[in-house]
Tab-separated table of C-alpha atoms in Angstrom:
chain	number	residue	atom	x	y	z
A	1	MET	CA	95.122	91.193	92.207
A	2	GLY	CA	97.826	91.051	94.443
A	3	THR	CA	101.348	89.586	93.975
A	4	ALA	CA	103.929	87.491	96.291
A	5	ASP	CA	105.478	90.595	97.484
A	6	ALA	CA	102.308	92.665	97.779
A	7	PRO	CA	99.529	90.097	98.541
A	8	PHE	CA	96.524	92.754	98.511
A	9	VAL	CA	95.729	95.897	96.492
A	10	GLU	CA	94.381	98.980	97.981
A	11	LEU	CA	92.239	100.292	94.958
A	12	PRO	CA	92.095	104.057	94.294
A	13	ARG	CA	89.243	106.011	95.491
A	14	ARG	CA	87.750	109.596	95.545
A	15	ALA	CA	87.420	111.373	98.711
A	16	GLY	CA	84.724	110.499	100.733
A	17	ALA	CA	84.143	106.998	98.854
A	18	PRO	CA	84.459	103.545	100.191
A	19	ARG	CA	87.709	102.218	100.789
A	20	LEU	CA	88.430	98.844	99.015
A	21	THR	CA	91.274	96.459	99.515
A	22	LEU	CA	91.382	93.555	97.046
A	23	LEU	CA	92.745	90.282	99.074
A	24	SER	CA	91.998	87.698	96.555
A	25	PRO	CA	92.479	86.068	94.190
A	26	SER	CA	96.265	85.820	93.782
A	27	PRO	CA	97.965	85.551	90.303
A	28	GLN	CA	98.975	81.711	90.923
A	29	SER	CA	95.109	80.797	91.503
A	30	LEU	CA	93.949	82.658	88.344
A	31	ALA	CA	96.678	80.933	86.408
A	32	ALA	CA	95.457	77.487	87.675
A	33	LEU	CA	91.694	78.372	86.887
A	34	PHE	CA	92.677	79.348	83.210
A	35	LYS	CA	94.218	75.867	82.795
A	36	VAL	CA	90.987	74.103	83.670
A	37	TRP	CA	88.496	76.941	82.591
A	38	ASP	CA	86.302	74.668	80.354
A	39	ARG	CA	86.421	71.669	82.714
A	40	GLU	CA	85.181	73.913	85.408
A	41	LEU	CA	82.383	75.358	83.465
A	42	ALA	CA	81.098	72.005	82.389
A	43	ARG	CA	81.275	71.146	86.230
A	44	LEU	CA	79.471	74.112	87.146
A	45	ALA	CA	76.576	73.493	84.755
A	46	ALA	CA	76.223	69.786	86.055
A	47	SER	CA	75.924	71.237	89.716
A	48	ASP	CA	72.477	73.405	88.936
A	49	GLU	CA	70.564	70.848	90.514
A	50	PRO	CA	70.279	70.463	94.371
A	51	ALA	CA	71.896	67.349	96.106
A	52	PRO	CA	69.322	65.152	97.542
A	53	LEU	CA	68.241	66.243	101.082
A	54	GLU	CA	69.036	62.867	102.537
A	55	ALA	CA	72.407	63.209	101.118
A	56	ILE	CA	72.944	66.497	102.814
A	57	ALA	CA	71.420	65.071	105.935
A	58	SER	CA	74.126	62.273	106.235
A	59	ARG	CA	77.030	64.272	105.267
A	60	GLY	CA	79.234	65.394	108.288
A	61	ARG	CA	76.994	64.143	111.275
A	62	SER	CA	78.572	65.060	114.425
A	63	THR	CA	78.035	65.854	117.803
A	64	LEU	CA	78.483	69.566	119.163
A	65	ASP	CA	81.577	68.813	120.790
A	66	LEU	CA	82.972	72.301	119.816
A	67	GLU	CA	86.938	71.869	120.969
A	68	ALA	CA	86.919	68.531	118.788
A	69	LEU	CA	85.241	69.743	115.772
A	70	SER	CA	87.337	72.922	115.697
A	71	ALA	CA	90.612	70.972	116.184
A	72	ARG	CA	89.933	68.357	113.686
A	73	LYS	CA	92.162	68.267	110.609
A	74	THR	CA	90.421	69.098	107.359
A	75	ALA	CA	91.683	69.484	103.818
A	76	VAL	CA	91.762	73.105	102.563
A	77	ASP	CA	89.926	74.346	99.547
A	78	ARG	CA	91.679	73.796	96.268
A	79	ALA	CA	89.083	73.980	93.821
A	80	PRO	CA	90.155	76.028	90.738
A	81	ALA	CA	87.094	78.047	90.484
A	82	ASN	CA	86.841	78.905	94.017
A	83	GLY	CA	90.467	80.197	93.948
A	84	SER	CA	89.524	82.978	91.419
A	85	SER	CA	86.862	84.278	93.691
A	86	ILE	CA	87.119	88.250	94.527
A	87	ALA	CA	87.561	88.684	98.392
A	88	VAL	CA	87.470	92.350	99.279
A	89	LEU	CA	87.675	94.415	102.555
A	90	LEU	CA	85.229	97.221	102.423
A	91	GLU	CA	85.638	100.129	104.794
A	92	HIS	CA	83.197	103.240	104.819
A	93	LYS	CA	82.432	105.683	107.636
A	94	GLY	CA	83.940	103.765	110.454
A	95	VAL	CA	82.382	100.423	109.574
A	96	SER	CA	84.399	97.504	108.043
A	97	VAL	CA	83.011	94.532	106.161
A	98	LEU	CA	85.266	91.735	104.913
A	99	LEU	CA	83.703	89.700	101.966
A	100	GLY	CA	85.301	86.515	101.924
A	101	ALA	CA	83.871	85.077	98.723
A	102	ASP	CA	85.079	81.534	98.125
A	103	ALA	CA	88.695	82.634	98.692
A	104	TYR	CA	91.144	80.027	99.792
A	105	PRO	CA	92.422	80.610	103.494
A	106	THR	CA	95.954	79.951	101.996
A	107	VAL	CA	95.293	83.251	99.949
A	108	LEU	CA	93.497	85.435	102.430
A	109	VAL	CA	95.858	84.641	105.374
A	110	PRO	CA	98.862	85.993	103.860
A	111	ALA	CA	97.210	89.164	102.418
A	112	LEU	CA	95.522	90.022	105.573
A	113	LYS	CA	98.813	89.649	107.556
A	114	ALA	CA	100.454	91.784	104.625
A	115	LEU	CA	97.835	94.310	105.095
A	116	ALA	CA	97.904	94.472	108.948
A	117	ALA	CA	101.552	94.940	108.719
A	118	HIS	CA	101.315	97.613	106.238
A	119	ARG	CA	98.903	99.617	108.288
A	120	GLY	CA	100.878	99.046	111.502
A	121	GLU	CA	98.171	96.691	113.311
A	122	THR	CA	98.800	93.643	115.278
A	123	LEU	CA	96.860	90.676	114.381
A	124	PRO	CA	94.164	89.554	114.137
A	125	LEU	CA	93.034	92.357	112.223
A	126	ARG	CA	89.706	93.734	113.485
A	127	VAL	CA	86.639	94.143	111.238
A	128	ASP	CA	82.915	94.826	112.404
A	129	VAL	CA	81.522	92.115	109.771
A	130	PHE	CA	82.959	89.182	108.193
A	131	LYS	CA	80.840	87.294	105.340
A	132	LEU	CA	82.403	83.921	105.858
A	133	SER	CA	83.951	82.311	102.775
A	134	HIS	CA	82.626	79.583	100.782
A	135	HIS	CA	79.304	79.634	102.858
A	136	GLY	CA	80.934	78.410	106.229
A	137	SER	CA	83.079	75.756	104.628
A	138	ARG	CA	85.498	73.716	106.824
A	139	ALA	CA	88.038	74.047	103.710
A	140	ASN	CA	87.866	77.756	104.116
A	141	VAL	CA	87.160	78.793	107.473
A	142	THR	CA	90.468	77.439	109.242
A	143	ILE	CA	92.081	78.128	112.509
A	144	ASP	CA	94.849	80.249	110.758
A	145	LEU	CA	92.306	82.455	109.096
A	146	LEU	CA	90.713	83.395	112.412
A	147	LYS	CA	94.211	83.909	113.854
A	148	ALA	CA	94.739	86.716	111.128
A	149	VAL	CA	91.219	88.158	111.117
A	150	GLN	CA	88.128	88.515	113.641
A	151	ALA	CA	85.044	90.156	113.602
A	152	GLN	CA	82.173	91.031	115.663
A	153	HIS	CA	79.442	89.734	113.402
A	154	TYR	CA	80.169	86.652	111.425
A	155	ILE	CA	77.642	86.030	108.190
A	156	VAL	CA	76.749	82.755	106.579
A	157	SER	CA	74.857	83.153	103.164
A	158	THR	CA	73.500	79.683	101.924
A	159	ASN	CA	70.568	77.548	102.076
A	160	GLY	CA	72.901	74.478	102.068
A	161	SER	CA	70.698	72.892	99.377
A	162	ILE	CA	73.929	71.726	97.169
A	163	PHE	CA	76.873	71.148	99.501
A	164	GLY	CA	75.230	71.232	102.797
A	165	HIS	CA	76.986	74.221	104.131
A	166	PRO	CA	77.792	75.614	106.719
A	167	ASP	CA	80.104	72.549	108.292
A	168	ASP	CA	79.942	72.161	111.825
A	169	GLU	CA	83.888	72.500	112.072
A	170	ALA	CA	83.814	76.074	110.543
A	171	ILE	CA	81.170	77.593	112.964
A	172	ALA	CA	82.907	75.689	115.842
A	173	ARG	CA	86.075	77.630	114.814
A	174	VAL	CA	84.339	80.765	114.699
A	175	ILE	CA	82.590	80.295	117.970
A	176	LEU	CA	85.983	79.260	119.818
A	177	GLY	CA	88.394	81.574	117.840
A	178	GLY	CA	86.512	84.269	116.439
A	179	GLY	CA	86.965	86.995	119.072
A	180	ASP	CA	84.715	87.707	122.276
A	181	LYS	CA	81.103	86.833	122.122
A	182	PRO	CA	80.881	86.663	118.181
A	183	VAL	CA	77.461	86.981	116.542
A	184	LEU	CA	76.442	84.617	113.860
A	185	TRP	CA	74.166	85.316	111.567
A	186	PHE	CA	71.989	82.911	108.825
A	187	ASN	CA	69.788	83.659	106.135
A	188	TYR	CA	68.193	80.169	106.157
A	189	SER	CA	66.717	77.958	108.714
A	190	THR	CA	67.883	74.661	108.239
A	191	ALA	CA	69.124	71.542	110.215
A	192	ARG	CA	72.631	72.966	109.564
A	193	THR	CA	71.901	76.362	111.222
A	194	ASP	CA	69.209	75.742	113.644
A	195	LYS	CA	71.344	73.857	116.131
A	196	TRP	CA	73.214	76.768	116.884
A	197	ALA	CA	70.256	78.912	117.893
A	198	ALA	CA	69.986	76.661	120.869
A	199	SER	CA	70.247	78.921	124.195
A	200	ASP	CA	72.101	76.237	125.880
A	201	ILE	CA	74.901	76.112	123.555
A	202	GLN	CA	75.035	79.921	123.136
A	203	LYS	CA	75.093	80.436	126.924
A	204	ARG	CA	77.862	77.953	127.454
A	205	PHE	CA	80.185	79.200	124.752
A	206	LYS	CA	79.108	82.877	124.996
A	207	PHE	CA	78.315	83.655	121.507
A	208	GLU	CA	75.025	84.942	119.826
A	209	ALA	CA	73.089	83.241	116.521
A	210	HIS	CA	70.545	84.426	114.629
A	211	VAL	CA	68.389	82.412	112.374
A	212	PRO	CA	65.240	83.877	110.574
A	213	ASN	CA	61.679	82.767	111.323
A	214	ASP	CA	60.643	83.558	107.802
A	215	ASP	CA	63.429	82.427	105.160
A	216	SER	CA	61.784	84.758	102.503
A	217	ARG	CA	62.738	87.876	104.564
A	218	GLY	CA	66.268	86.417	105.129
A	219	ALA	CA	68.471	88.321	107.724
A	220	ARG	CA	68.936	92.171	108.092
A	221	LEU	CA	72.170	93.530	109.776
A	222	GLU	CA	72.821	96.968	110.542
A	223	ILE	CA	76.146	98.349	111.916
A	224	GLU	CA	76.194	101.849	113.242
A	225	PRO	CA	79.440	104.003	112.445
């Protein structure tokens, strides 16, 4: 758990073991969850049932105007439970993976900036893979976050059945601000994900998107050191 002075923690490791850097949560977000712990547990238990498909389909409909979607003002995540998420940068044998969990962008951004300064690296910090925070929610994937970190591959892990993720705004921000020729990986084929697999939009905006033909098999990404 980081502090205000050092908002990241590089965990001890044995020689040859993976390097783990804790980027979230912050002490403040853990304290906020403690105050509402019982309420959040009750809310989580009540959300086990998926939202009706028609509700998901009607939420956040928009045309694929990527510039407008990316620039749209959206609220940032403030859910106490999400603020307790453990986000980790894993590095091993020359490969780096940022696991964003449900972390707040307001926690990840200062942690990534401090880590880059600590390592003497310029922003954005470069990683091979970024598993997008909160399944590609617009409240977690912000322009400021993508100014702090960029990846070659971006992963969205969800079937969208409860909250209808990923949000169009988040994916547009990745495509436009996530680096040169970003590659998107989705582990489910849904109305939310299939639109990004269209060849015309990929060619126009210079990105790749992979959607599985068989959801039971998910997606497999292999990174060579």
